[in-house]
Coordinates of C-alpha atoms in Angstrom, one line a residue:
L1 CA 11.6 -17.7 18.9
A2 CA 10.6 -18.8 22.4
Q3 CA 11.5 -22.4 21.6
W4 CA 14.8 -21.5 20.0
I5 CA 15.8 -19.4 23.0
G6 CA 14.8 -22.2 25.4
K7 CA 16.9 -24.8 23.5
R8 CA 19.8 -22.4 22.9
Y9 CA 20.2 -21.7 26.6
N10 CA 18.8 -25.0 27.8
S11 CA 16.1 -23.4 29.9
N12 CA 12.4 -24.1 29.7
G13 CA 11.7 -21.2 32.1
Y14 CA 13.4 -18.7 29.7
S15 CA 11.3 -20.2 26.8
I16 CA 8.1 -19.7 28.8
F17 CA 9.2 -16.1 29.8
M18 CA 9.8 -15.2 26.1
A19 CA 6.5 -16.8 25.1
F20 CA 4.6 -14.6 27.5
L21 CA 6.5 -11.5 26.2
S22 CA 5.5 -12.5 22.7
L23 CA 1.9 -11.6 23.7
L24 CA 3.0 -8.0 23.3
L25 CA 2.7 -8.7 19.5
I26 CA -1.1 -8.5 20.1
T27 CA -0.6 -4.7 19.7
F28 CA 0.7 -5.4 16.1
I29 CA -2.5 -7.4 15.5
V30 CA -4.5 -4.4 16.7
L31 CA -2.6 -2.1 14.3
I32 CA -3.5 -4.3 11.3
I33 CA -7.1 -4.6 12.3
V34 CA -7.6 -0.9 12.9
A35 CA -5.8 -0.1 9.6
L36 CA -8.0 -2.6 7.6
T37 CA -11.1 -1.2 9.4
K38 CA -10.2 2.4 8.4
V39 CA -9.5 1.5 4.8
L40 CA -12.7 -0.6 4.3
S41 CA -15.0 1.8 6.2
K42 CA -13.9 4.7 4.1
S43 CA -14.1 2.8 0.9
L44 CA -17.5 1.3 1.6
N45 CA -18.9 4.3 3.6
V46 CA -19.9 1.9 6.4
S47 CA -19.6 2.4 10.2
E48 CA -16.2 1.5 11.5
I49 CA -17.7 -0.6 14.3
Y50 CA -19.6 -2.8 11.8
V51 CA -16.4 -3.3 9.7
L52 CA -14.3 -4.0 12.8
V53 CA -16.7 -6.8 14.0
S54 CA -16.8 -8.3 10.5
I55 CA -13.0 -8.4 10.2
V56 CA -12.5 -9.9 13.6
V57 CA -15.3 -12.6 13.2
F58 CA -14.3 -13.4 9.6
V59 CA -10.5 -13.6 9.9
F60 CA -10.2 -15.1 13.3
G61 CA -13.1 -17.4 12.4
Y62 CA -11.5 -19.1 9.4
M63 CA -8.1 -19.1 11.1
M64 CA -9.6 -21.3 13.8
F65 CA -10.2 -24.0 11.3
G66 CA -6.9 -23.8 9.4
G67 CA -8.1 -21.4 6.8
A68 CA -4.9 -19.4 6.5
N69 CA -4.3 -18.5 2.9
S70 CA -0.9 -16.9 3.5
M71 CA 0.7 -20.0 2.1
V72 CA -1.3 -19.8 -1.1
Y73 CA 0.1 -16.4 -2.1
T74 CA 3.9 -16.4 -2.4
N75 CA 6.0 -13.6 -0.9
T76 CA 6.8 -12.5 -4.5
V77 CA 3.1 -11.9 -5.3
Q78 CA 2.6 -10.0 -2.1
A79 CA 5.7 -7.9 -2.7
G80 CA 4.6 -7.3 -6.3
I81 CA 1.2 -6.0 -5.2
M82 CA 2.9 -3.8 -2.6
I83 CA 5.3 -2.4 -5.2
V84 CA 2.4 -1.5 -7.5
V85 CA 0.4 0.1 -4.7
A86 CA 3.5 2.1 -3.5
T87 CA 4.2 3.4 -7.0
I88 CA 0.5 4.4 -7.5
L89 CA 0.5 6.2 -4.1
L90 CA 3.8 8.0 -4.8
T91 CA 2.7 9.2 -8.3
S92 CA -0.8 10.1 -7.1
G93 CA 0.4 13.6 -6.1
Y94 CA 2.1 14.4 -9.4
Q95 CA 0.0 17.5 -9.9
N96 CA 1.5 19.1 -6.8
F97 CA 4.8 19.3 -8.7
S98 CA 3.4 21.0 -11.9
D99 CA 5.1 24.2 -11.0
G100 CA 8.3 22.6 -9.7
I101 CA 9.6 21.2 -6.4
N102 CA 9.8 24.7 -4.8
S103 CA 6.1 25.2 -5.4
F104 CA 5.4 21.9 -3.7
F105 CA 7.4 22.9 -0.6
D106 CA 5.8 26.4 -0.7
K107 CA 2.3 24.8 -0.5
L108 CA 3.4 22.8 2.5
S109 CA 5.1 25.8 4.2
N110 CA 1.9 27.9 3.7
I111 CA -0.1 25.2 5.6
D112 CA 2.5 24.7 8.4
P113 CA 6.2 25.9 8.2
N114 CA 7.2 22.9 10.3
L115 CA 6.2 20.6 7.4
T116 CA 9.3 21.7 5.5
T117 CA 11.9 21.6 8.3
L118 CA 14.1 18.7 9.3
T119 CA 12.9 18.7 12.9
N120 CA 9.8 20.0 14.7
A121 CA 10.4 21.1 18.3
N122 CA 6.7 21.2 18.9
S123 CA 6.1 17.6 17.8
P124 CA 6.1 14.6 20.2
L125 CA 7.9 12.4 17.7
F126 CA 10.3 14.5 15.6
R127 CA 11.9 17.0 18.0
D128 CA 15.6 16.5 17.2
F129 CA 18.3 14.4 15.4
F130 CA 18.6 12.0 18.4
E131 CA 14.9 11.1 18.3
I132 CA 14.6 10.9 14.5
V133 CA 17.8 9.2 13.6
I134 CA 19.8 7.8 16.5
C135 CA 16.9 6.1 18.3
Q136 CA 15.5 4.7 15.1
F137 CA 18.9 3.3 14.1
I138 CA 19.3 1.6 17.5
V139 CA 15.8 0.1 17.3
G140 CA 16.5 -0.9 13.6
I141 CA 19.5 -3.0 14.8
A142 CA 17.2 -5.0 17.1
V143 CA 14.5 -5.4 14.4
V144 CA 16.8 -6.8 11.8
C145 CA 18.1 -9.4 14.3
Q146 CA 14.7 -11.0 14.5
P147 CA 14.6 -14.5 13.1
H148 CA 11.8 -13.9 10.6
I149 CA 14.0 -11.3 8.9
I150 CA 17.3 -13.0 9.2
T151 CA 15.9 -16.2 7.7
K152 CA 15.0 -14.5 4.5
S153 CA 18.6 -15.0 3.4
L154 CA 18.0 -18.8 3.5
L155 CA 15.7 -18.4 0.5
L156 CA 18.8 -17.7 -1.7
K157 CA 20.0 -20.7 -3.7
S158 CA 23.6 -19.7 -4.0
E159 CA 26.1 -17.0 -3.1
K160 CA 25.7 -15.6 -6.6
D161 CA 22.2 -14.5 -5.7
V162 CA 23.4 -12.3 -2.8
N163 CA 24.2 -9.2 -4.8
R164 CA 21.0 -9.4 -6.7
F165 CA 19.1 -9.9 -3.4
L166 CA 20.8 -6.9 -1.8
I167 CA 20.1 -4.6 -4.9
V168 CA 16.5 -5.6 -5.1
S169 CA 16.0 -5.3 -1.4
V170 CA 17.6 -1.8 -1.2
V171 CA 15.7 -0.5 -4.2
V172 CA 12.3 -1.8 -3.0
E173 CA 13.0 -0.7 0.6
V174 CA 13.7 2.9 -0.6
L175 CA 10.5 2.8 -2.6
F176 CA 8.5 1.7 0.4
F177 CA 10.2 4.4 2.6
L178 CA 9.2 7.0 0.1
V179 CA 5.6 6.2 0.5
V180 CA 5.5 8.5 3.5
F181 CA 5.4 11.4 0.9
T182 CA 1.8 10.4 0.4
G183 CA 1.2 11.9 3.8
L184 CA 2.4 15.3 2.4
Y185 CA 0.0 14.9 -0.6
A186 CA -2.8 14.2 1.9
R187 CA -1.9 17.3 3.9
I188 CA -2.1 19.4 0.8
T189 CA -5.5 17.8 -0.1
F190 CA -6.8 18.4 3.5
P191 CA -4.9 21.5 4.7
D192 CA -7.1 21.8 7.8
L193 CA -7.2 18.0 8.3
A194 CA -11.0 17.9 7.9
V195 CA -13.5 16.6 5.3
D196 CA -16.6 18.8 4.9
G197 CA -15.9 20.4 8.2
I198 CA -15.5 17.1 10.0
P199 CA -12.0 16.7 11.6
L200 CA -10.1 13.7 10.4
K201 CA -8.5 11.3 12.9
N202 CA -4.8 10.7 12.3
D203 CA -5.3 7.1 11.2
G204 CA -8.1 8.1 8.9
I205 CA -6.2 10.7 6.8
I206 CA -4.6 8.3 4.2
P207 CA -7.8 6.3 3.7
A208 CA -9.7 9.6 3.2
Y209 CA -7.0 10.7 0.7
V210 CA -7.2 7.4 -1.3
V211 CA -11.0 7.7 -1.5
R212 CA -10.9 11.4 -2.5
T213 CA -8.0 11.0 -5.0
F214 CA -9.4 7.9 -6.8
A215 CA -13.1 8.8 -7.0
D216 CA -13.4 10.8 -10.2
G217 CA -13.6 8.9 -13.5
T218 CA -13.7 5.2 -14.4
V219 CA -9.9 4.8 -14.7
A220 CA -9.4 6.6 -11.3
V221 CA -11.9 4.3 -9.6
V222 CA -10.3 1.2 -11.0
I223 CA -6.9 2.4 -9.8
G224 CA -8.4 3.2 -6.5
L225 CA -9.9 -0.3 -6.2
L226 CA -6.4 -1.7 -7.0
V227 CA -4.9 0.4 -4.2
V228 CA -7.5 -0.6 -1.7
L229 CA -7.2 -4.3 -2.7
G230 CA -3.5 -4.0 -2.4
L231 CA -3.7 -2.5 1.1
I232 CA -6.2 -5.1 2.1
S233 CA -4.1 -7.9 0.7
A234 CA -0.9 -6.8 2.5
G235 CA -2.8 -6.3 5.7
M236 CA -4.6 -9.6 5.6
S237 CA -1.4 -11.6 4.9
T238 CA 0.3 -9.9 7.8
L239 CA -2.7 -10.4 10.1
E240 CA -2.9 -14.1 9.2
G241 CA 0.8 -14.6 9.9
L242 CA 0.5 -12.8 13.2
I243 CA -2.6 -14.8 14.4
Q244 CA -0.9 -18.0 13.3
S245 CA 2.4 -17.2 15.1
V246 CA 0.9 -15.8 18.4
S247 CA -1.7 -18.5 18.7
S248 CA 0.9 -21.2 18.0
T249 CA 3.2 -19.7 20.6
I250 CA 0.4 -19.6 23.2
T251 CA -0.4 -23.3 22.5
S252 CA 3.1 -24.7 22.1
D253 CA 5.2 -22.5 24.4
I254 CA 2.7 -21.7 27.2
I255 CA -0.2 -24.1 27.4
K256 CA 1.7 -27.3 26.5
P257 CA 4.7 -26.8 28.9
L258 CA 2.4 -25.7 31.8
F259 CA -0.7 -27.8 31.3
G260 CA 0.5 -30.5 28.9
H261 CA 0.0 -33.2 31.4
K262 CA -3.8 -32.5 31.3
I263 CA -4.0 -32.6 27.5
K264 CA -4.1 -36.3 26.6
S265 CA -4.4 -36.1 22.8
E266 CA -3.6 -34.1 19.6
K267 CA -7.3 -33.1 19.5
G268 CA -6.9 -31.5 22.9
L269 CA -4.0 -29.4 21.6
I270 CA -6.1 -28.4 18.5
A271 CA -8.9 -27.4 20.8
A272 CA -6.5 -25.4 23.0
N273 CA -5.2 -23.6 19.9
R274 CA -8.8 -22.7 18.9
L275 CA -9.4 -21.4 22.3
A276 CA -6.2 -19.3 22.0
I277 CA -7.4 -17.9 18.8
I278 CA -10.8 -17.0 20.3
S279 CA -9.1 -15.3 23.2
L280 CA -6.9 -13.4 20.8
A281 CA -10.0 -12.3 18.9
I282 CA -11.7 -11.0 22.0
V283 CA -8.6 -9.2 23.3
A284 CA -7.6 -7.7 20.0
G285 CA -11.2 -6.7 19.2
I286 CA -11.7 -4.9 22.5
I287 CA -8.4 -3.0 22.2
S288 CA -9.1 -2.2 18.5
Y289 CA -12.5 -0.8 19.5
D290 CA -10.9 1.4 22.1
Q291 CA -8.4 2.7 19.5
L292 CA -11.2 3.6 17.2
I293 CA -13.4 5.3 19.8
N294 CA -10.6 6.9 21.9
P295 CA -7.6 7.4 19.5
K296 CA -4.3 8.8 20.9
L297 CA -2.8 10.3 17.8
S298 CA -2.2 7.0 16.1
V299 CA -2.7 3.2 16.7
G300 CA 0.9 2.9 15.4
L301 CA 2.2 4.2 18.7
L302 CA 0.4 1.4 20.6
A303 CA 1.9 -1.2 18.2
Q304 CA 5.4 0.3 18.4
N305 CA 5.2 0.3 22.2
G306 CA 4.4 -3.4 22.3
V307 CA 6.5 -4.6 19.4
Y308 CA 9.5 -2.5 20.4
A309 CA 9.4 -3.8 24.0
F310 CA 9.4 -7.4 22.7
F311 CA 12.2 -6.8 20.2
S312 CA 14.2 -5.1 23.0
A313 CA 13.9 -8.1 25.3
A314 CA 14.7 -10.5 22.4
F315 CA 17.7 -8.6 21.1
I316 CA 20.5 -9.8 23.5
P317 CA 19.4 -13.5 23.6
I318 CA 19.4 -13.6 19.8
L319 CA 22.6 -11.7 19.5
F320 CA 24.5 -13.7 22.1
G321 CA 23.0 -17.0 20.8
I322 CA 24.3 -16.4 17.3
F323 CA 27.6 -14.7 17.8
L324 CA 28.9 -15.8 21.2
K325 CA 30.0 -19.2 22.6
D326 CA 29.8 -20.5 26.2
V327 CA 27.1 -18.0 27.2
K328 CA 25.6 -18.7 30.6
L329 CA 21.9 -18.2 31.1
I330 CA 22.2 -15.4 33.6
A331 CA 23.6 -12.9 31.0
P332 CA 20.8 -13.0 28.3
L333 CA 18.1 -13.6 30.9
S334 CA 19.2 -10.5 32.9
A335 CA 19.4 -8.5 29.7
S336 CA 15.8 -9.5 28.7
V337 CA 14.4 -8.6 32.2
V338 CA 16.3 -5.3 32.2
A339 CA 15.1 -4.4 28.7
I340 CA 11.5 -4.8 29.7
V341 CA 11.9 -2.9 32.9
V342 CA 13.8 0.0 31.3
H343 CA 11.4 0.2 28.3
F344 CA 8.2 0.5 30.3
S345 CA 9.9 2.6 33.0
V346 CA 11.0 5.2 30.4
Y347 CA 7.6 5.1 28.7
Y348 CA 5.4 5.1 31.8
L349 CA 7.2 5.6 35.2
L350 CA 9.6 8.4 34.3
P351 CA 6.9 10.6 32.7
F352 CA 4.8 10.0 35.8
L353 CA 7.7 11.1 38.1
V354 CA 8.2 14.2 35.9
T355 CA 4.5 15.2 35.8
E356 CA 3.5 14.4 39.3
F357 CA 6.7 15.1 41.3
G358 CA 8.7 17.5 39.0
F359 CA 11.7 15.2 38.6
E360 CA 14.3 16.3 36.2
F361 CA 16.4 14.1 34.0
G362 CA 18.5 16.7 32.1
F363 CA 18.2 16.8 28.3
F364 CA 16.1 13.5 28.5
T365 CA 13.3 15.3 30.3
K366 CA 11.8 16.7 27.1
Y367 CA 11.1 13.2 25.8
L368 CA 9.1 12.4 29.0
V369 CA 6.5 15.2 28.9
G370 CA 3.1 15.4 27.3
T371 CA 0.4 12.8 26.7
I372 CA 2.0 11.5 23.5
R373 CA 5.4 9.9 23.8
N374 CA 7.7 8.2 21.3
P375 CA 8.1 4.4 21.9
A376 CA 11.5 4.6 20.1
I377 CA 13.0 6.6 23.0
A378 CA 12.0 3.9 25.4
A379 CA 13.1 1.1 23.2
A380 CA 16.5 2.6 22.3
S381 CA 17.1 3.2 26.0
A382 CA 16.2 -0.4 26.8
I383 CA 18.4 -1.8 24.1
V384 CA 21.4 0.2 25.1
V385 CA 21.1 -0.5 28.9
S386 CA 20.3 -4.2 28.4
T387 CA 23.2 -4.6 26.0
C388 CA 25.6 -3.1 28.6
V389 CA 24.1 -5.3 31.4
G390 CA 24.3 -8.5 29.2
L391 CA 27.9 -7.8 28.1
L392 CA 29.0 -6.9 31.6
I393 CA 27.6 -10.1 33.1
H394 CA 28.9 -12.3 30.3
F395 CA 32.5 -11.0 30.6
L396 CA 32.4 -11.1 34.4
N397 CA 31.4 -14.8 34.0
K398 CA 34.2 -15.4 31.6
T399 CA 36.8 -13.7 33.8
R400 CA 35.7 -15.8 36.8
A401 CA 35.9 -19.0 34.8
Q402 CA 39.4 -18.2 33.6
N403 CA 40.6 -17.4 37.2

């Protein structure tokens, strides 16, 4: 992406800027590592720290020497495994519907009435329609504009495949979205969010549910192993792709442009790439350890904060680069800078001003209070503001050129 943006706007500086921003994707790597650690530690009944170290050493170790197996397994096989696992998880709570759907919702309501309402005013993430729908929709627009998603359409052989592609995509997407119901099954299984009196951490609830649900009987254990293997498979393929992508970006888009004159051979670049992977392993390992020891509701929030910030900054340069002609560098570059500033200001600066100095921002203030904040609020704000800035500068430039 950094290379594409640099070539599209004929700017090496912009390319390097986006390459540095892509380091925010390390938070996504942390998310996958923590998720794999949770699943494996629960399944094997082994300390999370031992599992964390093993995953980091093993995965980053073989990635250093070109051991990515993400090319061995096709997207179809990966998707097939995920579909099977999603179906198993969705049907795992069938007994909760034995007395009808109303009985299912009654069970949830008895645990917490907010579990059966559309919004939860006391939640830091689901307070109202704006936070749940509008912000997610805005962020979704930025997400689908990312090249690794857009290019999926290039796999189609002809226009005749478009309808089938859309039907399959929508059906599978709905199935994957429905997997969140597993969280409701888990809440019914652990009404007090504890196992044997020991409180469950947020990221440990689903792994604990899988172990509890698929532990009785040979068939259940086999199905449970399939679910665990499916989760590991999906996690590993994503992790490999991220390590490959981020390390390549560091090597090709940061080290080579800045220090290429000191690297005299291809072996030097390979060595630089391995050093990049080692650095990624250390940074991701430390952050993952902190997330396991000092969790803040969920590691998903950390990943969203980093990934959404990057997507916000990349949205306008991608959008303008695809749909607009004669775009001057100043418009997308300004939009990217504004997006980063707005995102982290909304997530960190404004809450600080509200907490420490009592600032008020009208209806927006409620999204800025508390220790847990929704990254979608910051990202949606960044996308809207940066889009306005980018369009304003672009059309001002066009007007001046015409005059």
